[in-house]
Short mmCIF file of C-alpha atoms and ligand atoms in Angstrom, two decimals:
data_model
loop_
_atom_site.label_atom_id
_atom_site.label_comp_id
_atom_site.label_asym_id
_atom_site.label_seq_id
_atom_site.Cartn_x
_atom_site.Cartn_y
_atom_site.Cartn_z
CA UNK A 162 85.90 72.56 84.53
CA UNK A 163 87.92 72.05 87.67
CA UNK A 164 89.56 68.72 86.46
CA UNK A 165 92.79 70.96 85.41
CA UNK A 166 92.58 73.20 88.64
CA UNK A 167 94.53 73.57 91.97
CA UNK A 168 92.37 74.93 94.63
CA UNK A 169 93.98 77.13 96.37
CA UNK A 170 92.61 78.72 99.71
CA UNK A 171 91.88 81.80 100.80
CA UNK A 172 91.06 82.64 97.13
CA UNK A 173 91.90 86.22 96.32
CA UNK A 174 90.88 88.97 99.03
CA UNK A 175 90.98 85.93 101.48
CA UNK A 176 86.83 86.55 100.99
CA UNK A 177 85.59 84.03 98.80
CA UNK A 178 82.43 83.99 97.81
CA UNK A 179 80.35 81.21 96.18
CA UNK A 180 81.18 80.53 92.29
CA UNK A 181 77.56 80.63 92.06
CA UNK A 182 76.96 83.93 93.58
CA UNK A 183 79.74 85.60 91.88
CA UNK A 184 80.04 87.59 89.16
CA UNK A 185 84.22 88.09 88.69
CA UNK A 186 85.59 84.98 89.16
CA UNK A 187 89.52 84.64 89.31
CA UNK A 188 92.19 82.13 87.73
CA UNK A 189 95.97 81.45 88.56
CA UNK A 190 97.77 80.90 85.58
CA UNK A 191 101.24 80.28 87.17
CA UNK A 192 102.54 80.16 83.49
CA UNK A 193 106.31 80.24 83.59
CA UNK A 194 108.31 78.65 80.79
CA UNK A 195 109.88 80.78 78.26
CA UNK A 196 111.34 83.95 80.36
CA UNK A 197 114.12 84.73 78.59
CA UNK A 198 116.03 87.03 81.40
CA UNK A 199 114.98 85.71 85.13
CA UNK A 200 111.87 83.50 85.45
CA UNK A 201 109.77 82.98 88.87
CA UNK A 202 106.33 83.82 87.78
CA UNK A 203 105.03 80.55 88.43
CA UNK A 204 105.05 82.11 92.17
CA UNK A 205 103.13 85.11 91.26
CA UNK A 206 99.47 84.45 91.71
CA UNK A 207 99.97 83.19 95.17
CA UNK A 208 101.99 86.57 96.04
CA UNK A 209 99.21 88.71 94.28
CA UNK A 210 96.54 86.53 96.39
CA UNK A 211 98.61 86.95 99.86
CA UNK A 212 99.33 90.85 99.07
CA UNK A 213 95.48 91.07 98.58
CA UNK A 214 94.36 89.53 101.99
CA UNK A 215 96.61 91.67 103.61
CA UNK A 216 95.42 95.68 102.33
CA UNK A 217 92.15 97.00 102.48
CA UNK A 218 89.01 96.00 99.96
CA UNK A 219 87.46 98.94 100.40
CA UNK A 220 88.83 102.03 98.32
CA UNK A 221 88.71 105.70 98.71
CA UNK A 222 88.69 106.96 95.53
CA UNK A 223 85.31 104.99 94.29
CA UNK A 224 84.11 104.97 98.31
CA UNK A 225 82.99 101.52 98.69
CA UNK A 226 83.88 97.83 99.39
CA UNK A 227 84.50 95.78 96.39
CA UNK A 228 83.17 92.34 97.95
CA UNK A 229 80.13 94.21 99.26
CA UNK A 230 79.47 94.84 95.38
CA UNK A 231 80.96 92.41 93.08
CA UNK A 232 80.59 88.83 93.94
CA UNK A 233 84.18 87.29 93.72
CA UNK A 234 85.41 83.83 93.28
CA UNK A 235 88.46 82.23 93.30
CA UNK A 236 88.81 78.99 91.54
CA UNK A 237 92.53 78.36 92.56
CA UNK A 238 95.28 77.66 89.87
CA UNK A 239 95.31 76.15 86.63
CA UNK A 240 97.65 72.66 86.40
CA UNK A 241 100.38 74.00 84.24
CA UNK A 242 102.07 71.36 82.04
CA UNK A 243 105.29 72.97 81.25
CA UNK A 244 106.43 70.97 78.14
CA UNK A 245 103.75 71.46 76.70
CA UNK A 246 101.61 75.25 76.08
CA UNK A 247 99.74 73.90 73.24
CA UNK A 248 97.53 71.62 76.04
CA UNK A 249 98.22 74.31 78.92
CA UNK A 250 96.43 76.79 76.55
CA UNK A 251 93.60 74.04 75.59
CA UNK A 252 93.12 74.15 79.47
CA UNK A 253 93.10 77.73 79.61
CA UNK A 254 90.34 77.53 76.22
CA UNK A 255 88.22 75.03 78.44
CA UNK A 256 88.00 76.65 81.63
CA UNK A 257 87.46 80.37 80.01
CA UNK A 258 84.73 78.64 77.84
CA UNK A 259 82.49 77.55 81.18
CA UNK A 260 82.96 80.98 82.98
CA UNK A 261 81.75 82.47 79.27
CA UNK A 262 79.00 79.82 79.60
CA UNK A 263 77.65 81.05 83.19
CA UNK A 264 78.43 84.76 82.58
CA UNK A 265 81.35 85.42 84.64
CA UNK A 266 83.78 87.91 84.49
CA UNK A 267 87.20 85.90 84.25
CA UNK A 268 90.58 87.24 86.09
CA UNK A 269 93.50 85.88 85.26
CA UNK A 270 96.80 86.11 87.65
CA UNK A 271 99.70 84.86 85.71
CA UNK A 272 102.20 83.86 84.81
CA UNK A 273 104.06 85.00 82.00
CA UNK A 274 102.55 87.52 79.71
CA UNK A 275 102.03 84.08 76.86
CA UNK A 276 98.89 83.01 78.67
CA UNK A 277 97.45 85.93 77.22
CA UNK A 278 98.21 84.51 73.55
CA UNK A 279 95.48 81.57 74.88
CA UNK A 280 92.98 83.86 77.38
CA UNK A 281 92.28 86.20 74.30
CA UNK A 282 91.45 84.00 72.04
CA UNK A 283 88.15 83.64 73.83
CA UNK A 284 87.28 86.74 73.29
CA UNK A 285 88.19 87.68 69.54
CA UNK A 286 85.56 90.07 69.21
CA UNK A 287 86.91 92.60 71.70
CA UNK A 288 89.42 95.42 71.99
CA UNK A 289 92.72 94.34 73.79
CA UNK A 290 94.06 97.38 75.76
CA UNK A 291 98.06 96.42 76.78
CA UNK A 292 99.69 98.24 79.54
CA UNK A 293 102.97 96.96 79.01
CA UNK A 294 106.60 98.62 79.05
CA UNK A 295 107.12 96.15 76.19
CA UNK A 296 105.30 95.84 72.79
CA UNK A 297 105.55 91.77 72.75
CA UNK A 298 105.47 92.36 68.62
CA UNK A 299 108.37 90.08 67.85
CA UNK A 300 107.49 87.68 65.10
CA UNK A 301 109.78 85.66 66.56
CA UNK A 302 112.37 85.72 69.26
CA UNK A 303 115.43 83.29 69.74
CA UNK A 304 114.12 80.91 67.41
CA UNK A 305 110.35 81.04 69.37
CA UNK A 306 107.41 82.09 67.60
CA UNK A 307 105.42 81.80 71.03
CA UNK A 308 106.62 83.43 74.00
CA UNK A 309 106.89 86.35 76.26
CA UNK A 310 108.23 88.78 73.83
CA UNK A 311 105.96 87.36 70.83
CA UNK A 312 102.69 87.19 72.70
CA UNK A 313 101.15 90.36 71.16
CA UNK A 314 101.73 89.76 67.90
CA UNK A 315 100.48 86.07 67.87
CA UNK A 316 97.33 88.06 69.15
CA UNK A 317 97.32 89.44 66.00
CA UNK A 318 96.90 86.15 64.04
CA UNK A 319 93.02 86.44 65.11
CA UNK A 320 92.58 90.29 67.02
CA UNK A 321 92.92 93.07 63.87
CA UNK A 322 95.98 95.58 64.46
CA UNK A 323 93.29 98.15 64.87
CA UNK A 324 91.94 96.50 68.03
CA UNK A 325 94.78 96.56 69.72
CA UNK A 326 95.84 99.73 71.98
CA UNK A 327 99.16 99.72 74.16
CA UNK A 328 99.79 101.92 76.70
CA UNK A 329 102.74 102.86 78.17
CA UNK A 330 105.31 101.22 75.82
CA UNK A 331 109.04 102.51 75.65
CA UNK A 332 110.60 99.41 74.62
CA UNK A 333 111.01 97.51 71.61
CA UNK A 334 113.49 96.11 68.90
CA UNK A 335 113.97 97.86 65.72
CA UNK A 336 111.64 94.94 63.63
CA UNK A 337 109.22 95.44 66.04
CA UNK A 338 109.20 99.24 65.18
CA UNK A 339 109.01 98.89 62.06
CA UNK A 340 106.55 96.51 61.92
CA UNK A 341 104.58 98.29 64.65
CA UNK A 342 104.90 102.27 62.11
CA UNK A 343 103.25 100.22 59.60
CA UNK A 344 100.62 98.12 61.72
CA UNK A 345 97.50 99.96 62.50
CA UNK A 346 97.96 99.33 66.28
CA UNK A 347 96.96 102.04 68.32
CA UNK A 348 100.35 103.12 70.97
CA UNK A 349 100.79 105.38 73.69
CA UNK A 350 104.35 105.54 74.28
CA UNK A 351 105.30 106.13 78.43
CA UNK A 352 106.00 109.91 78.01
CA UNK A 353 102.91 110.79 76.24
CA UNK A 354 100.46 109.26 78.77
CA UNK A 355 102.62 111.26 81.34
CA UNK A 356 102.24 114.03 79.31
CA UNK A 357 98.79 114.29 78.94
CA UNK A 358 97.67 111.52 80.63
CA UNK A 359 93.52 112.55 80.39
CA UNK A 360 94.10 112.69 77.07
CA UNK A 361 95.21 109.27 76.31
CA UNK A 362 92.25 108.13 78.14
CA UNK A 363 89.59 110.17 76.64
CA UNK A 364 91.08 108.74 73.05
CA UNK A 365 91.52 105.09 74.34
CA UNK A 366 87.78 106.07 75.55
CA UNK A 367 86.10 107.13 72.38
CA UNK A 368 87.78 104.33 70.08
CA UNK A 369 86.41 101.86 72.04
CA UNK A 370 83.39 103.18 74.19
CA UNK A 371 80.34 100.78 74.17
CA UNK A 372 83.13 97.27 72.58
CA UNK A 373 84.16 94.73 74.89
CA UNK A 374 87.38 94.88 76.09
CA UNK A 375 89.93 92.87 77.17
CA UNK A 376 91.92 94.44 79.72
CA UNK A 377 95.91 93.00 79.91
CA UNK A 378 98.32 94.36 82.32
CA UNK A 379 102.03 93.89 82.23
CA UNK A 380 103.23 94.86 85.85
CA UNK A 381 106.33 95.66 83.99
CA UNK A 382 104.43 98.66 82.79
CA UNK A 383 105.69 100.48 86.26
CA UNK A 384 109.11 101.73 87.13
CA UNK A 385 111.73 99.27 88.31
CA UNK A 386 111.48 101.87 91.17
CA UNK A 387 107.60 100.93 91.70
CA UNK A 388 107.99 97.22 90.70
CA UNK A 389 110.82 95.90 90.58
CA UNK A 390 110.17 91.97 90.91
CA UNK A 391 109.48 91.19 86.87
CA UNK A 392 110.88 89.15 84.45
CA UNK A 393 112.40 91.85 82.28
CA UNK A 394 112.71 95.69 84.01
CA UNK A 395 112.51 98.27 81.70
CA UNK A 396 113.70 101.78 83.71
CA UNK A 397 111.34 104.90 82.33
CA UNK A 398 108.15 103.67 83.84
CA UNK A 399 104.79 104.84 84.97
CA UNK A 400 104.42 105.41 89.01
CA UNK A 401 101.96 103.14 90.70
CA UNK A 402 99.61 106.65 91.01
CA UNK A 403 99.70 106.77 87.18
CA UNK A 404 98.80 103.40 86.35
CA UNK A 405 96.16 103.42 89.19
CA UNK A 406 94.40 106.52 87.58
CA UNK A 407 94.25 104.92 84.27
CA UNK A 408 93.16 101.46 85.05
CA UNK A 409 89.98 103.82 87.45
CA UNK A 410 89.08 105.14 84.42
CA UNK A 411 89.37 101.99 82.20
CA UNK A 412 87.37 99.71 84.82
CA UNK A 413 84.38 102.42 83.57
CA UNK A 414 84.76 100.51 79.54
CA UNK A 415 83.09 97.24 79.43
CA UNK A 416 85.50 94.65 80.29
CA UNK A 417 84.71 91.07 79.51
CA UNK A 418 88.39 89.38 81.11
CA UNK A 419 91.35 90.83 82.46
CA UNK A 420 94.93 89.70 83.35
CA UNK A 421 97.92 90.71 85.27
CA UNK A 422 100.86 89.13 84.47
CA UNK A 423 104.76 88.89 85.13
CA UNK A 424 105.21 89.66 88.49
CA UNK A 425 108.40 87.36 89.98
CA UNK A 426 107.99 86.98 93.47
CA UNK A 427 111.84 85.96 93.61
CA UNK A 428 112.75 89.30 93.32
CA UNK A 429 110.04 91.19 95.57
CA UNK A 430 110.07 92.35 98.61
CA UNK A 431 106.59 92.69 98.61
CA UNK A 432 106.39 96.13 96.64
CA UNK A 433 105.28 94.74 93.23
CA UNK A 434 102.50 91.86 94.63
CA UNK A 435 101.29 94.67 96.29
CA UNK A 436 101.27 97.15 93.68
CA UNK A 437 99.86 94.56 91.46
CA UNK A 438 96.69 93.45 93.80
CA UNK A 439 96.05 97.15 94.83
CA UNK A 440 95.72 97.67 90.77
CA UNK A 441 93.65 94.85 90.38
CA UNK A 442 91.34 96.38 93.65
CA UNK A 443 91.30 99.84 91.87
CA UNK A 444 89.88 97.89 88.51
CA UNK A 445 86.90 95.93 90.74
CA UNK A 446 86.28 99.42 92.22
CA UNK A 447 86.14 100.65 89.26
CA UNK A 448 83.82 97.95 87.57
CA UNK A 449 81.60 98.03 90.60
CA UNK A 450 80.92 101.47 90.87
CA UNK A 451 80.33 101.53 87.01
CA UNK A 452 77.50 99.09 87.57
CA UNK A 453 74.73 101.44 89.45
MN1 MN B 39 104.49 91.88 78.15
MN1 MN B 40 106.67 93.78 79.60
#
Protein backbone atom coordinates (compact mmCIF):
# COMPACT_ATOMS: atom_id res chain seq x y z
CA UNK A 1 0.00 0.00 0.00
CA UNK A 2 2.59 2.64 0.73
CA UNK A 3 4.54 2.09 -2.61
CA UNK A 4 2.50 5.30 -4.06
CA UNK A 5 2.81 7.32 -0.69
CA UNK A 6 4.84 10.34 0.63
CA UNK A 7 5.26 10.16 4.29
CA UNK A 8 4.85 13.08 5.61
CA UNK A 9 5.61 13.90 9.40
CA UNK A 10 3.87 15.04 12.03
CA UNK A 11 0.81 13.32 10.43
CA UNK A 12 -2.35 15.22 11.13
CA UNK A 13 -2.85 16.59 14.85
CA UNK A 14 1.05 16.32 14.97
CA UNK A 15 -0.17 12.98 17.28
CA UNK A 16 0.25 10.07 15.29
CA UNK A 17 -0.67 7.07 16.38
CA UNK A 18 0.21 3.56 15.11
CA UNK A 19 -1.66 2.47 11.70
CA UNK A 20 -2.25 -0.54 13.63
CA UNK A 21 -3.87 0.95 16.58
CA UNK A 22 -5.95 3.30 14.68
CA UNK A 23 -9.17 3.35 13.64
CA UNK A 24 -9.42 6.82 11.22
CA UNK A 25 -6.60 6.80 9.27
CA UNK A 26 -5.84 9.93 7.00
CA UNK A 27 -4.65 10.45 3.23
CA UNK A 28 -3.21 13.58 1.33
CA UNK A 29 -4.50 13.69 -1.94
CA UNK A 30 -2.66 16.88 -3.13
CA UNK A 31 -4.77 16.50 -6.39
CA UNK A 32 -4.38 19.66 -8.40
CA UNK A 33 -4.73 19.56 -12.18
CA UNK A 34 -7.81 20.79 -13.74
CA UNK A 35 -8.76 24.13 -11.62
CA UNK A 36 -10.19 26.07 -13.99
CA UNK A 37 -9.97 29.69 -12.07
CA UNK A 38 -6.70 29.69 -9.61
CA UNK A 39 -5.12 26.32 -8.71
CA UNK A 40 -2.77 25.68 -5.48
CA UNK A 41 -4.46 22.79 -3.87
CA UNK A 42 -1.68 20.58 -4.29
CA UNK A 43 -0.50 22.69 -1.03
CA UNK A 44 -3.57 22.04 0.89
CA UNK A 45 -3.15 18.93 2.93
CA UNK A 46 0.07 20.12 4.36
CA UNK A 47 -1.76 23.55 5.44
CA UNK A 48 -4.81 21.51 6.85
CA UNK A 49 -2.07 19.20 8.72
CA UNK A 50 0.02 22.39 10.09
CA UNK A 51 -3.39 24.35 11.03
CA UNK A 52 -4.26 21.10 12.97
CA UNK A 53 -1.03 20.81 15.15
CA UNK A 54 -1.42 24.19 16.01
CA UNK A 55 -5.42 24.44 17.75
CA UNK A 56 -6.67 22.37 20.33
CA UNK A 57 -7.82 18.41 19.92
CA UNK A 58 -9.96 18.56 22.50
CA UNK A 59 -13.51 20.20 21.82
CA UNK A 60 -16.08 21.82 23.92
CA UNK A 61 -19.06 21.13 22.40
CA UNK A 62 -18.70 17.05 22.52
CA UNK A 63 -16.24 17.58 25.89
CA UNK A 64 -13.48 15.34 25.11
CA UNK A 65 -10.12 14.76 23.30
CA UNK A 66 -10.38 13.26 19.94
CA UNK A 67 -6.90 11.29 20.09
CA UNK A 68 -7.81 10.09 23.58
CA UNK A 69 -10.83 8.34 21.65
CA UNK A 70 -10.28 7.66 18.09
CA UNK A 71 -7.02 6.15 17.15
CA UNK A 72 -5.61 8.36 14.24
CA UNK A 73 -3.12 7.72 11.59
CA UNK A 74 -1.57 9.56 9.11
CA UNK A 75 -0.17 7.79 6.17
CA UNK A 76 1.34 10.97 4.46
CA UNK A 77 0.45 11.90 0.77
CA UNK A 78 -0.45 10.04 -2.15
CA UNK A 79 2.32 10.39 -5.30
CA UNK A 80 0.20 12.38 -7.64
CA UNK A 81 0.99 11.81 -11.35
CA UNK A 82 -0.40 14.83 -12.91
CA UNK A 83 -0.73 13.73 -16.61
CA UNK A 84 -2.29 11.19 -15.84
CA UNK A 85 -5.81 10.81 -13.22
CA UNK A 86 -6.77 7.62 -14.73
CA UNK A 87 -3.48 5.90 -12.70
CA UNK A 88 -3.64 8.71 -9.86
CA UNK A 89 -7.23 7.40 -9.25
CA UNK A 90 -6.01 3.54 -9.63
CA UNK A 91 -3.69 4.67 -6.70
CA UNK A 92 -6.35 6.23 -4.87
CA UNK A 93 -8.63 2.60 -5.69
CA UNK A 94 -5.52 0.63 -4.21
CA UNK A 95 -4.76 2.36 -1.16
CA UNK A 96 -8.69 2.88 -0.15
CA UNK A 97 -9.02 -0.93 -0.91
CA UNK A 98 -6.29 -1.95 2.07
CA UNK A 99 -7.74 0.58 4.67
CA UNK A 100 -11.35 -1.19 3.57
CA UNK A 101 -9.39 -4.46 4.06
CA UNK A 102 -8.20 -3.67 7.83
CA UNK A 103 -11.35 -1.68 8.77
CA UNK A 104 -10.24 1.78 8.83
CA UNK A 105 -12.00 4.78 8.56
CA UNK A 106 -10.26 6.64 5.51
CA UNK A 107 -9.77 10.69 5.49
CA UNK A 108 -8.95 12.18 2.64
CA UNK A 109 -7.27 15.90 2.49
CA UNK A 110 -7.25 17.01 -1.03
CA UNK A 111 -6.80 18.29 -3.53
CA UNK A 112 -9.26 19.24 -5.92
CA UNK A 113 -12.81 18.20 -5.39
CA UNK A 114 -12.04 15.22 -8.68
CA UNK A 115 -10.39 12.88 -6.21
CA UNK A 116 -13.69 12.38 -4.96
CA UNK A 117 -14.86 11.01 -8.55
CA UNK A 118 -12.04 8.02 -7.53
CA UNK A 119 -12.47 7.89 -3.34
CA UNK A 120 -16.28 7.14 -3.89
CA UNK A 121 -16.13 4.66 -6.00
CA UNK A 122 -15.04 2.49 -3.12
CA UNK A 123 -17.85 2.88 -1.50
CA UNK A 124 -20.86 2.60 -4.08
CA UNK A 125 -23.17 1.34 -1.67
CA UNK A 126 -23.39 4.48 0.47
CA UNK A 127 -25.10 7.85 0.61
CA UNK A 128 -22.80 10.78 -0.56
CA UNK A 129 -23.74 13.92 1.48
CA UNK A 130 -21.94 17.18 -0.54
CA UNK A 131 -21.41 20.35 1.27
CA UNK A 132 -20.43 22.30 -1.54
CA UNK A 133 -21.30 26.00 -2.76
CA UNK A 134 -21.17 24.28 -6.17
CA UNK A 135 -23.29 21.36 -7.58
CA UNK A 136 -20.17 19.82 -9.71
CA UNK A 137 -23.26 18.43 -12.15
CA UNK A 138 -21.70 19.55 -15.41
CA UNK A 139 -21.70 16.75 -17.91
CA UNK A 140 -18.99 18.33 -19.19
CA UNK A 141 -17.05 21.51 -18.80
CA UNK A 142 -14.57 23.17 -21.37
CA UNK A 143 -14.37 20.19 -23.35
CA UNK A 144 -13.61 17.90 -19.85
CA UNK A 145 -15.84 15.26 -18.88
CA UNK A 146 -13.64 14.81 -15.59
CA UNK A 147 -12.88 17.62 -13.48
CA UNK A 148 -13.65 19.94 -10.71
CA UNK A 149 -16.92 21.16 -11.93
CA UNK A 150 -17.97 17.54 -13.36
CA UNK A 151 -16.99 15.50 -10.34
CA UNK A 152 -20.55 15.00 -8.99
CA UNK A 153 -22.11 13.98 -11.79
CA UNK A 154 -19.42 11.36 -12.88
CA UNK A 155 -20.46 10.12 -9.29
CA UNK A 156 -23.52 9.50 -10.74
CA UNK A 157 -22.28 7.01 -13.41
CA UNK A 158 -22.22 4.35 -10.36
CA UNK A 159 -24.01 6.36 -6.98
CA UNK A 160 -28.10 6.63 -7.94
CA UNK A 161 -29.33 10.43 -8.06
CA UNK A 162 -31.32 9.48 -5.04
CA UNK A 163 -28.19 8.86 -2.95
CA UNK A 164 -26.87 11.86 -3.38
CA UNK A 165 -27.75 14.95 -0.93
CA UNK A 166 -26.02 18.50 -1.33
CA UNK A 167 -26.02 20.92 1.07
CA UNK A 168 -25.51 24.31 0.86
CA UNK A 169 -25.48 24.82 -2.95
CA UNK A 170 -26.19 28.36 -4.55
CA UNK A 171 -24.31 27.93 -7.60
CA UNK A 172 -24.72 26.31 -10.78
CA UNK A 173 -25.12 26.71 -14.67
CA UNK A 174 -28.44 26.65 -16.23
CA UNK A 175 -27.76 22.69 -17.73
CA UNK A 176 -26.87 21.84 -14.51
CA UNK A 177 -30.32 23.11 -13.25
CA UNK A 178 -32.05 21.62 -15.41
CA UNK A 179 -30.58 18.54 -15.27
CA UNK A 180 -30.40 18.72 -11.46
CA UNK A 181 -35.03 19.71 -11.42
CA UNK A 182 -35.23 16.52 -13.18
CA UNK A 183 -32.54 14.27 -11.29
CA UNK A 184 -33.77 12.80 -8.12
CA UNK A 185 -30.85 14.35 -6.15
CA UNK A 186 -31.72 15.46 -2.90
CA UNK A 187 -30.52 19.71 -2.51
CA UNK A 188 -30.48 22.07 0.17
CA UNK A 189 -29.87 25.29 -1.36
CA UNK A 190 -27.58 27.90 1.17
CA UNK A 191 -30.67 29.92 2.32
CA UNK A 192 -32.78 27.08 3.29
CA UNK A 193 -30.26 25.38 5.63
CA UNK A 194 -29.94 28.99 7.11
CA UNK A 195 -33.38 29.09 7.29
CA UNK A 196 -34.17 26.23 9.11
CA UNK A 197 -31.09 24.77 9.54
CA UNK A 198 -32.46 21.70 12.21
CA UNK A 199 -34.62 20.98 9.72
CA UNK A 200 -32.37 20.14 6.94
CA UNK A 201 -30.64 17.92 9.28
CA UNK A 202 -33.42 16.05 10.75
CA UNK A 203 -34.46 15.29 6.81
CA UNK A 204 -30.80 14.58 5.67
CA UNK A 205 -31.17 12.39 9.06
CA UNK A 206 -34.17 10.26 8.38
CA UNK A 207 -33.31 9.57 4.54
CA UNK A 208 -30.31 8.14 5.44
CA UNK A 209 -30.26 7.04 9.22
CA UNK A 210 -28.76 3.51 9.76
CA UNK A 211 -26.79 3.70 5.43
CA UNK A 212 -23.27 4.34 5.19
CA UNK A 213 -22.29 7.51 4.25
CA UNK A 214 -19.81 9.15 2.58
CA UNK A 215 -19.19 12.43 3.93
CA UNK A 216 -17.56 15.16 1.11
CA UNK A 217 -16.82 18.63 2.04
CA UNK A 218 -16.14 21.45 -0.33
CA UNK A 219 -14.45 24.22 1.89
CA UNK A 220 -15.93 26.39 -0.72
CA UNK A 221 -19.18 25.66 0.99
CA UNK A 222 -18.24 28.79 3.49
CA UNK A 223 -18.30 32.46 2.75
CA UNK A 224 -15.40 34.01 0.90
CA UNK A 225 -15.59 36.00 4.21
CA UNK A 226 -14.94 32.62 6.29
CA UNK A 227 -12.69 30.97 3.61
CA UNK A 228 -11.47 32.70 1.30
CA UNK A 229 -8.31 30.61 -0.01
CA UNK A 230 -10.35 28.17 -2.70
CA UNK A 231 -10.19 27.54 -6.10
CA UNK A 232 -13.48 29.10 -7.12
CA UNK A 233 -15.28 31.65 -4.27
CA UNK A 234 -18.75 31.71 -4.47
CA UNK A 235 -20.04 34.95 -2.09
CA UNK A 236 -23.55 33.81 -0.19
CA UNK A 237 -21.97 31.24 2.02
CA UNK A 238 -22.49 29.41 5.23
CA UNK A 239 -20.40 30.90 8.43
CA UNK A 240 -17.84 28.56 9.85
CA UNK A 241 -20.58 28.24 13.08
CA UNK A 242 -23.09 26.90 10.51
CA UNK A 243 -21.13 24.41 8.83
CA UNK A 244 -19.62 23.34 12.24
CA UNK A 245 -23.19 22.60 13.63
CA UNK A 246 -24.08 20.54 10.72
CA UNK A 247 -21.05 18.47 10.19
CA UNK A 248 -21.66 17.77 14.73
CA UNK A 249 -24.69 16.44 13.84
CA UNK A 250 -23.65 14.49 10.67
CA UNK A 251 -20.45 12.88 12.46
CA UNK A 252 -23.63 11.10 14.60
CA UNK A 253 -24.69 9.07 10.76
CA UNK A 254 -22.42 6.26 10.04
CA UNK A 255 -19.65 7.47 8.02
CA UNK A 256 -17.48 4.99 6.22
CA UNK A 257 -14.79 7.90 4.41
CA UNK A 258 -14.74 11.46 4.35
CA UNK A 259 -12.95 14.26 2.39
CA UNK A 260 -12.19 17.87 2.49
CA UNK A 261 -11.18 19.31 -0.46
CA UNK A 262 -10.19 22.66 -2.32
CA UNK A 263 -8.60 24.64 0.04
CA UNK A 264 -5.55 26.84 -1.86
CA UNK A 265 -3.09 27.67 0.54
CA UNK A 266 -1.83 30.45 -2.03
CA UNK A 267 -4.48 32.51 -1.12
CA UNK A 268 -4.77 31.95 2.82
CA UNK A 269 -3.72 33.63 5.41
CA UNK A 270 -4.34 30.91 7.53
CA UNK A 271 -8.25 31.47 7.98
CA UNK A 272 -9.46 28.67 5.64
CA UNK A 273 -6.66 25.69 6.76
CA UNK A 274 -7.88 26.52 9.91
CA UNK A 275 -11.43 26.57 9.36
CA UNK A 276 -11.00 23.46 7.41
CA UNK A 277 -8.99 21.28 10.23
CA UNK A 278 -11.25 22.72 13.07
CA UNK A 279 -14.26 21.13 10.78
CA UNK A 280 -12.55 18.08 10.32
CA UNK A 281 -11.89 18.08 14.54
CA UNK A 282 -15.67 18.84 15.04
CA UNK A 283 -16.46 15.57 12.65
CA UNK A 284 -13.84 13.14 14.87
CA UNK A 285 -15.64 14.68 17.90
CA UNK A 286 -18.47 13.96 16.58
CA UNK A 287 -17.72 10.26 15.45
CA UNK A 288 -16.08 9.63 18.77
CA UNK A 289 -18.62 10.64 20.99
CA UNK A 290 -21.17 8.71 18.76
CA UNK A 291 -19.25 5.56 19.55
CA UNK A 292 -20.14 5.01 23.50
MN1 LIG B 1 -16.93 21.05 -5.43
MN1 LIG C 1 -17.25 24.20 -4.76
Amino acid sequence: MMEHIISVRPGFGGFDELYEKARVVFLGVPLDVTSSYRAGTKFAPAKIREASANMEAYLMSAGLDVFERLGISDLGDLNIIPTDLAATGERIHKVLQELRKDEKMPALLGGEHTLTYFSARDFKDAFLIQLDAHRDLRDEYVGDKLCHATAMRRVLDFIPEERLIQVGVRSCSKEEAEFARTSKIQAYTTEQVLEDTNKVISEIVKKVEGENVYLTIDIDVLDPAFAPAVTTPEPGGLATVDLLKIVRELGKLNICAFDVVEVAPPYDTGATSFAAARVIYELLASMASSLE
